[in-house]
C-alpha positions as CSV (number, residue, x, y, z in Angstrom):
1,E,-15.9,1.1,24.1
2,L,-14.3,1.6,20.0
3,K,-16.2,5.3,21.1
4,E,-15.2,5.9,24.5
5,L,-11.1,5.3,23.1
6,K,-11.6,7.6,20.3
7,K,-12.3,10.1,22.8
8,A,-8.7,9.4,24.2
9,N,-7.2,10.6,21.1
10,V,-6.6,6.9,19.7
11,L,-5.9,6.5,16.2
12,H,-8.7,3.8,14.5
13,I,-7.7,2.0,11.6
14,D,-9.8,0.3,9.2
15,V,-8.1,-2.8,7.3
16,R,-10.3,-3.4,5.2
17,E,-9.6,-2.7,1.8
18,R,-11.2,0.2,-0.5
19,W,-13.8,-1.7,-1.9
20,E,-15.1,-2.6,1.2
21,I,-15.4,0.8,2.6
22,E,-16.6,2.1,-0.3
23,R,-19.8,-0.8,-0.3
24,F,-20.5,-0.4,3.5
25,G,-19.4,2.6,4.3
26,K,-16.6,3.9,7.2
27,I,-17.1,4.0,9.7
28,P,-16.3,7.8,10.9
29,A,-13.2,9.2,12.4
30,S,-10.9,5.9,10.7
31,I,-8.5,5.8,8.1
32,N,-8.4,3.3,5.6
33,I,-5.0,1.7,5.5
34,P,-5.6,-2.1,3.7
35,L,-4.3,-4.6,5.3
36,G,-1.3,-5.5,2.3
37,E,-1.0,-1.5,2.9
38,L,-0.5,-2.0,5.9
39,V,3.4,-2.3,6.9
40,E,4.8,-0.4,4.2
41,A,2.5,2.2,5.8
42,L,3.5,2.6,10.0
43,Q,6.8,2.5,7.8
44,M,6.8,5.5,6.0
45,D,8.4,8.5,6.7
46,P,6.1,10.3,8.2
47,T,5.7,13.1,5.8
48,E,4.7,10.8,2.9
49,F,2.3,9.2,5.5
50,K,0.4,12.2,6.5
51,E,0.6,12.6,2.4
52,Q,-0.4,9.8,1.6
53,Y,-3.5,9.2,4.8
54,N,-4.4,12.9,5.3
55,Q,-3.3,11.6,9.1
56,K,-0.6,12.1,11.0
57,M,1.0,8.5,11.5
58,P,1.3,7.3,15.1
59,S,4.1,7.6,16.6
60,K,5.3,3.7,18.1
61,A,3.6,4.4,21.4
62,D,0.6,5.9,20.4
63,P,-2.9,3.7,21.3
64,V,-3.6,2.2,18.0
65,V,-7.2,0.5,17.3
66,F,-7.3,-1.7,14.1
67,S,-10.6,-2.9,12.9
68,C,-11.6,-4.8,10.1
69,L,-15.5,-6.8,8.7
70,A,-15.6,-9.5,11.4
71,G,-12.0,-9.5,13.3
72,T,-9.2,-11.7,11.4
73,R,-7.6,-9.1,9.5
74,S,-7.0,-7.0,12.5
75,K,-6.0,-9.7,14.1
76,Q,-3.2,-9.8,12.3
77,A,-2.6,-6.4,11.6
78,L,-1.6,-6.1,15.4
79,G,0.8,-8.6,15.2
80,F,2.1,-6.7,11.4
81,A,2.5,-3.7,14.9
82,T,3.3,-5.1,17.9
83,S,6.5,-6.6,14.9
84,L,7.7,-3.7,13.7
85,G,8.1,-2.0,17.4
86,F,4.3,-0.6,18.7
87,S,3.4,-0.9,21.2
């Protein structure tokens, strides 16, 4: 499903910790924003976001998919994004 979504320019944010990415690998075409940084990251100035994560900051209307190892953190990430006005 994710591969199909990515064809439609969906931003994929992996909310695992950096050590997990190093140990278990990066998902291609995803950006890593650990869950503990997510709320701050989604409120950054777009220029600062681009510098920090090397990716265009999503607008509140852009499609975004969150992932983690088991689903718990990605569910939290969705709640954080929704509370900040992302749809």
